[in-house]
JSON list of C-alpha atoms in Angstrom, two decimals:
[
{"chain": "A", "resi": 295, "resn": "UNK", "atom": "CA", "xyz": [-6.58, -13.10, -11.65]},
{"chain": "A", "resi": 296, "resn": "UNK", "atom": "CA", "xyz": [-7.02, -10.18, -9.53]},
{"chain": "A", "resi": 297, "resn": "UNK", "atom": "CA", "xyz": [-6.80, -6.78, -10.49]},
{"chain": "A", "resi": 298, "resn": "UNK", "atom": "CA", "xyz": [-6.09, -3.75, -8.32]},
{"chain": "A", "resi": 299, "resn": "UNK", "atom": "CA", "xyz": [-6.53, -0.20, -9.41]},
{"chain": "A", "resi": 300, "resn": "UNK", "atom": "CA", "xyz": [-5.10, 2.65, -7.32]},
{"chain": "A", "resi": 301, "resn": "UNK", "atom": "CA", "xyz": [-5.65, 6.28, -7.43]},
{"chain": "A", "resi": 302, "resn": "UNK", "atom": "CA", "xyz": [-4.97, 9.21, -5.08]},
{"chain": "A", "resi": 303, "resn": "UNK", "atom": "CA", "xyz": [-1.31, 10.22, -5.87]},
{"chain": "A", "resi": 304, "resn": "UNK", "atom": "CA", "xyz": [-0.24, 13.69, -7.00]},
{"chain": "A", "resi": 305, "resn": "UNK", "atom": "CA", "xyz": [1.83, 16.81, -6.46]},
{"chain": "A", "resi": 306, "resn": "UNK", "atom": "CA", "xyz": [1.95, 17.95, -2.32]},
{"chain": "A", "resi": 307, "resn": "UNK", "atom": "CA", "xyz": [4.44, 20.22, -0.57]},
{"chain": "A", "resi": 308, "resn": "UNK", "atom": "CA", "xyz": [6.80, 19.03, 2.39]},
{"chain": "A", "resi": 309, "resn": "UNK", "atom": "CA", "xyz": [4.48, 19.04, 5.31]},
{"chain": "A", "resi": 310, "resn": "UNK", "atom": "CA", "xyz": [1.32, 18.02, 3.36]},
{"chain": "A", "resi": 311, "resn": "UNK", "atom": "CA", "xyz": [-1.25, 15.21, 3.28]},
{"chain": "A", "resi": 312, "resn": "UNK", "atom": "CA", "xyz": [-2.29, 12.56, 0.83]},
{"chain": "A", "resi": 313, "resn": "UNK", "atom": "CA", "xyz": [-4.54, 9.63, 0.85]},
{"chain": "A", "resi": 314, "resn": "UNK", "atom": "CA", "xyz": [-4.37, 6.40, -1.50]},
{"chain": "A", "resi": 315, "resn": "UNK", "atom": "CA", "xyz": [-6.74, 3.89, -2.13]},
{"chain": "A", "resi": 316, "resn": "UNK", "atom": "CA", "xyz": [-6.33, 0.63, -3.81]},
{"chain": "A", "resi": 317, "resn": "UNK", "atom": "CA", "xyz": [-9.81, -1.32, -4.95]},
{"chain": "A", "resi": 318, "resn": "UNK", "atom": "CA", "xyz": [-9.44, -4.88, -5.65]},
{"chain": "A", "resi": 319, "resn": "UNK", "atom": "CA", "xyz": [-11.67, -6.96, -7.77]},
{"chain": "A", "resi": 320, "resn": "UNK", "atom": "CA", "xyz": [-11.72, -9.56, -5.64]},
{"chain": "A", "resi": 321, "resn": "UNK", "atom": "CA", "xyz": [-14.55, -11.94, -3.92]},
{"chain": "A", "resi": 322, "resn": "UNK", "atom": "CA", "xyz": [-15.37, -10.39, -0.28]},
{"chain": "A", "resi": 323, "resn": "UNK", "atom": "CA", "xyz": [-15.05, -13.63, 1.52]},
{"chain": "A", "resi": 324, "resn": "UNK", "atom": "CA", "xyz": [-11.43, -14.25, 0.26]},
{"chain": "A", "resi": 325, "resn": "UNK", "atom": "CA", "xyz": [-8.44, -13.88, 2.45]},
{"chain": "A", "resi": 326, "resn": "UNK", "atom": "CA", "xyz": [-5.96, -11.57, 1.12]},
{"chain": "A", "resi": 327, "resn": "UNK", "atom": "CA", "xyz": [-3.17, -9.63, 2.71]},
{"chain": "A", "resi": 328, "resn": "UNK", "atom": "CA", "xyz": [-2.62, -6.34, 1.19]},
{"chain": "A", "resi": 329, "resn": "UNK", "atom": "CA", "xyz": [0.36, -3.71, 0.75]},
{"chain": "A", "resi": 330, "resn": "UNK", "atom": "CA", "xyz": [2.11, -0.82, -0.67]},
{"chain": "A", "resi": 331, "resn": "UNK", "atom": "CA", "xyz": [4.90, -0.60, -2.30]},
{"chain": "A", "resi": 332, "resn": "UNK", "atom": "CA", "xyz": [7.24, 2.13, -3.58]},
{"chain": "A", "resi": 333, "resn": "UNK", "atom": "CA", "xyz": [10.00, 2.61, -6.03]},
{"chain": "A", "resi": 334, "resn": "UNK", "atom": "CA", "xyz": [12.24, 5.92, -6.30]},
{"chain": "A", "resi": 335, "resn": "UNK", "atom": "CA", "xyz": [13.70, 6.96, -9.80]},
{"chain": "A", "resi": 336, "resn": "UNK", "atom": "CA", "xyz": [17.45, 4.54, -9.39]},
{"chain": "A", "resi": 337, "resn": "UNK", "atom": "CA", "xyz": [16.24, 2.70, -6.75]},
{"chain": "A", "resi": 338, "resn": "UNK", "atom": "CA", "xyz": [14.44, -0.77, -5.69]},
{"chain": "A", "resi": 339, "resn": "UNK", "atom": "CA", "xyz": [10.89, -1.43, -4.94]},
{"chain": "A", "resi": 340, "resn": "UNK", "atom": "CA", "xyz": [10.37, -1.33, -1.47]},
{"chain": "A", "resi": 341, "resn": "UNK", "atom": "CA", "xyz": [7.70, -2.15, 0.83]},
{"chain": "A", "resi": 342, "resn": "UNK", "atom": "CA", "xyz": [6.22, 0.84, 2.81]},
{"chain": "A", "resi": 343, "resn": "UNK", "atom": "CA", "xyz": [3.19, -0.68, 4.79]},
{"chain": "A", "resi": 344, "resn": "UNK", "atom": "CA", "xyz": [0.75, -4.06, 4.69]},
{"chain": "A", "resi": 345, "resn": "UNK", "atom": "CA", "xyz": [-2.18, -4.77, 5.97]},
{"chain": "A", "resi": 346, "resn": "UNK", "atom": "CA", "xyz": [-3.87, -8.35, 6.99]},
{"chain": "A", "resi": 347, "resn": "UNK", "atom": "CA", "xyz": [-7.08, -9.59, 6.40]},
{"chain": "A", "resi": 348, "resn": "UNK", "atom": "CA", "xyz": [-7.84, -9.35, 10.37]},
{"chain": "A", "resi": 349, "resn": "UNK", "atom": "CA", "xyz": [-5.95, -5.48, 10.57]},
{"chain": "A", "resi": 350, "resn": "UNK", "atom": "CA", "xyz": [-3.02, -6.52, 11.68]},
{"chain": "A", "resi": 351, "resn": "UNK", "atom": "CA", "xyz": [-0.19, -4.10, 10.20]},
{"chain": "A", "resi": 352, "resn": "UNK", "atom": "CA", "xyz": [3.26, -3.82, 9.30]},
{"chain": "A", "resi": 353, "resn": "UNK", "atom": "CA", "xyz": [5.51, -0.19, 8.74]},
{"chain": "A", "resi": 354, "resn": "UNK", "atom": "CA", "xyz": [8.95, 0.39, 7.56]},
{"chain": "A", "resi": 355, "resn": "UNK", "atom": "CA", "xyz": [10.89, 2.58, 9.98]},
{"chain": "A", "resi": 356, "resn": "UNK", "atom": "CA", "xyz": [10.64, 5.50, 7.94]},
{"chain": "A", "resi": 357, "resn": "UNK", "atom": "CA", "xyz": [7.09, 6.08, 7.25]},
{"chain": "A", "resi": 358, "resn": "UNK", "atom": "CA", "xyz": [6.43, 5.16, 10.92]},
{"chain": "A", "resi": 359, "resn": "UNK", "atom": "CA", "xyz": [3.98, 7.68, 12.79]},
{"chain": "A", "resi": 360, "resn": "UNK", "atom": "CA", "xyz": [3.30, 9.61, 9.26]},
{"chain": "A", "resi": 361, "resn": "UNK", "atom": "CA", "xyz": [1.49, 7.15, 7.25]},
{"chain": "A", "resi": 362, "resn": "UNK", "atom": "CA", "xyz": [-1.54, 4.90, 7.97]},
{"chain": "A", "resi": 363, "resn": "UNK", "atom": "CA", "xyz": [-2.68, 1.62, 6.48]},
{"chain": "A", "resi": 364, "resn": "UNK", "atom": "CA", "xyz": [-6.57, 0.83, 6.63]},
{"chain": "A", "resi": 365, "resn": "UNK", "atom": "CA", "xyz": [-9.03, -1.39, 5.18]},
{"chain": "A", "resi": 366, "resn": "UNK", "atom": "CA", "xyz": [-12.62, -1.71, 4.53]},
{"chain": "A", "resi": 367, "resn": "UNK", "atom": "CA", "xyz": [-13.13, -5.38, 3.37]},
{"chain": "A", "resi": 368, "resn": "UNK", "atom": "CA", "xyz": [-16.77, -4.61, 2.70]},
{"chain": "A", "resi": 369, "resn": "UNK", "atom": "CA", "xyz": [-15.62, -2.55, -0.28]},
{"chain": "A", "resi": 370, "resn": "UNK", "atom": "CA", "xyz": [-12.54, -4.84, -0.90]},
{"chain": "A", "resi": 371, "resn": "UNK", "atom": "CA", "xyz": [-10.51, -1.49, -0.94]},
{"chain": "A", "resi": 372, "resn": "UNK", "atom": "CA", "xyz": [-7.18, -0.55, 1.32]},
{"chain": "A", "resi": 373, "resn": "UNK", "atom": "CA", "xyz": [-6.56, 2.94, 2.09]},
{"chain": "A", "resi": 374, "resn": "UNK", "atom": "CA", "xyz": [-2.77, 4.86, 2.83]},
{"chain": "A", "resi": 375, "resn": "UNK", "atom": "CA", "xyz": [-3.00, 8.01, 4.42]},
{"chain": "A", "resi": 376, "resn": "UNK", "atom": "CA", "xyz": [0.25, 9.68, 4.25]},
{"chain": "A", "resi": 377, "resn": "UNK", "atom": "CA", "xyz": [0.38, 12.89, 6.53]},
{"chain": "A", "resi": 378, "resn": "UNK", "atom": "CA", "xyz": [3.90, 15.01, 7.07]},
{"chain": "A", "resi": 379, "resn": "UNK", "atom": "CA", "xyz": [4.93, 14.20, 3.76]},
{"chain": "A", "resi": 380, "resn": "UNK", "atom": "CA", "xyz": [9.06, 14.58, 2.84]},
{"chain": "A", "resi": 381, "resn": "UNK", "atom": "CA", "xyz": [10.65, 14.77, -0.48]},
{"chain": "A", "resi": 382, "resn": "UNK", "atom": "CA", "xyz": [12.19, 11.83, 0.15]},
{"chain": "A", "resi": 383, "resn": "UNK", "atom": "CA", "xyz": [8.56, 9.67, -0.09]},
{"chain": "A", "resi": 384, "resn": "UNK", "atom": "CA", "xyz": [8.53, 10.44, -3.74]},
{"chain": "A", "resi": 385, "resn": "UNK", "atom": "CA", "xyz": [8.14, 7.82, -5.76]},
{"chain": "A", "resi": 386, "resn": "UNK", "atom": "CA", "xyz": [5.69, 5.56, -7.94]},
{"chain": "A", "resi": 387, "resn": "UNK", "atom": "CA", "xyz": [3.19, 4.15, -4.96]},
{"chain": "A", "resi": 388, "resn": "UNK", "atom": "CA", "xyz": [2.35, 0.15, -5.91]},
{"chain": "A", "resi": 389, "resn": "UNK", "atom": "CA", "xyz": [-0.55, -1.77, -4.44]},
{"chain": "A", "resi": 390, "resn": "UNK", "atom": "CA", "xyz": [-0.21, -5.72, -3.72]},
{"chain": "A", "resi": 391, "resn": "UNK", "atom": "CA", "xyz": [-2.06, -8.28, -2.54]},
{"chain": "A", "resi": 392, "resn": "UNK", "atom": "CA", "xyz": [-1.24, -11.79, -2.18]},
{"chain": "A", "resi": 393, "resn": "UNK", "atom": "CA", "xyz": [-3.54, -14.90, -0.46]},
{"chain": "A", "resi": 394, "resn": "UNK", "atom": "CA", "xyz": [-2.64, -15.53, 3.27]},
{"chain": "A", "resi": 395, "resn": "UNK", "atom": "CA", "xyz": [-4.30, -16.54, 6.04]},
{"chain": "A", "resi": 396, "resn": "UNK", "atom": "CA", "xyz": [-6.19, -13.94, 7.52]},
{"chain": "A", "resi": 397, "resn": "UNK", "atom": "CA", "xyz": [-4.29, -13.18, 10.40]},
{"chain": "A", "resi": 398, "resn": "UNK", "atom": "CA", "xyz": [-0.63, -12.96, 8.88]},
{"chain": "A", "resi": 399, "resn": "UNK", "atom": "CA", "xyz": [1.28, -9.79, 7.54]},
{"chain": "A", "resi": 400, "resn": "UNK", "atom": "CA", "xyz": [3.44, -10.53, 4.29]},
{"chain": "A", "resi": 401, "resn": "UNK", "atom": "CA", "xyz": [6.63, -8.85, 4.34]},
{"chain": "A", "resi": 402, "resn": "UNK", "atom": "CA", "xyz": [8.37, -10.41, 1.41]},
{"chain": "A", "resi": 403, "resn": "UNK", "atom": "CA", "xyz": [8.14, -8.79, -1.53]},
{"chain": "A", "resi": 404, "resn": "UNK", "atom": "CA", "xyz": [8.39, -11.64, -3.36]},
{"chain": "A", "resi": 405, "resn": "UNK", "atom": "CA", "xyz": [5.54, -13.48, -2.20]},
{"chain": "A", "resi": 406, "resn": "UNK", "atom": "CA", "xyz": [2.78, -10.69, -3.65]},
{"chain": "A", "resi": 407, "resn": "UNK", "atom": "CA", "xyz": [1.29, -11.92, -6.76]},
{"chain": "A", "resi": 408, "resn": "UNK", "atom": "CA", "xyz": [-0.90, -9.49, -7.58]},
{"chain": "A", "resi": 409, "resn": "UNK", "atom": "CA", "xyz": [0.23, -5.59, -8.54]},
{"chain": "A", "resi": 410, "resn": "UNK", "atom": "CA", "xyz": [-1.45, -2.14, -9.22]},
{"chain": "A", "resi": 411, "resn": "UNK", "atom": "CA", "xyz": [-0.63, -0.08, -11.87]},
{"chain": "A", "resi": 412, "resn": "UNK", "atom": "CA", "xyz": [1.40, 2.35, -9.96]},
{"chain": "A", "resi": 413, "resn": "UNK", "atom": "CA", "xyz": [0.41, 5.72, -8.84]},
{"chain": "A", "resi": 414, "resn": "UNK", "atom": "CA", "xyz": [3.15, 9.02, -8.27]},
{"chain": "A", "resi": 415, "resn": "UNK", "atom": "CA", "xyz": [3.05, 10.76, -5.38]},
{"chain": "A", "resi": 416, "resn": "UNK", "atom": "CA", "xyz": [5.59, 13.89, -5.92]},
{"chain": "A", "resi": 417, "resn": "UNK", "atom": "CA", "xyz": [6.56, 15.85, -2.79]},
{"chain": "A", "resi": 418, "resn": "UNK", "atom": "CA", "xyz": [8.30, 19.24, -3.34]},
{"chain": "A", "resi": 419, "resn": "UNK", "atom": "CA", "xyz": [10.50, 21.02, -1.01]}
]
């Protein structure tokens, strides 16, 4: 079982800045690939960013440019900055990590078998 415990979210203004950050209690040698998620008040969980074991990444369209997905697997912890924030990127902020090969970037939602807690990030206009 692996658990993953975000913090970070709050309350920003349109323009603003936050940063995420998603520790998993995981072994460091183990391979995992590593997202965020977001769900809006009415609507479905979608995936916003993910991460490989090796760095490679993944963006939707609409965070593209704004938000950046790190990781320091030292510390077994991935990182979303979110910079020119819009109303429209509230919602409850999920961390996910699921086993893959360390190269690969899951995009499925369904394959992640491991979920945070959930963390709201609330952007006023």
């Amino acid at each position: 079982q692996v658990q993953l415990v975000e913090s970070g979210g709050g309350l920003v203004q349109a323009g603003g800045s936050l940063r995420l950050s998603c520790a998993a209690d995981v072994r460091t040698s183990t391979s995992y690939c590593m997202a965020w998620f977001r769900q809006a008040p009415g609507k479905e969980r979608e995936l916003v960013t993910a991460i490989s074991w090796s760095g490679n990444t993944y963006y939707t369209d609409s965070v593209k440019g704004r938000f950046t997905i790190s990781r320091d697997n030292t510390k077994n912890t991935v990182y979303l900055q979110m910079n020119s924030l819009k109303p429209e990127d509230t919602a409850v902020y999920y961390c996910a990590a699921v086993l893959s090969p360390r190269i690969v970037v899951v995009t499925k939602t369904a394959a992640y078998d491991y979920w945070g807690q959930g963390t709201q990030v609330t952007v006023s206009s």
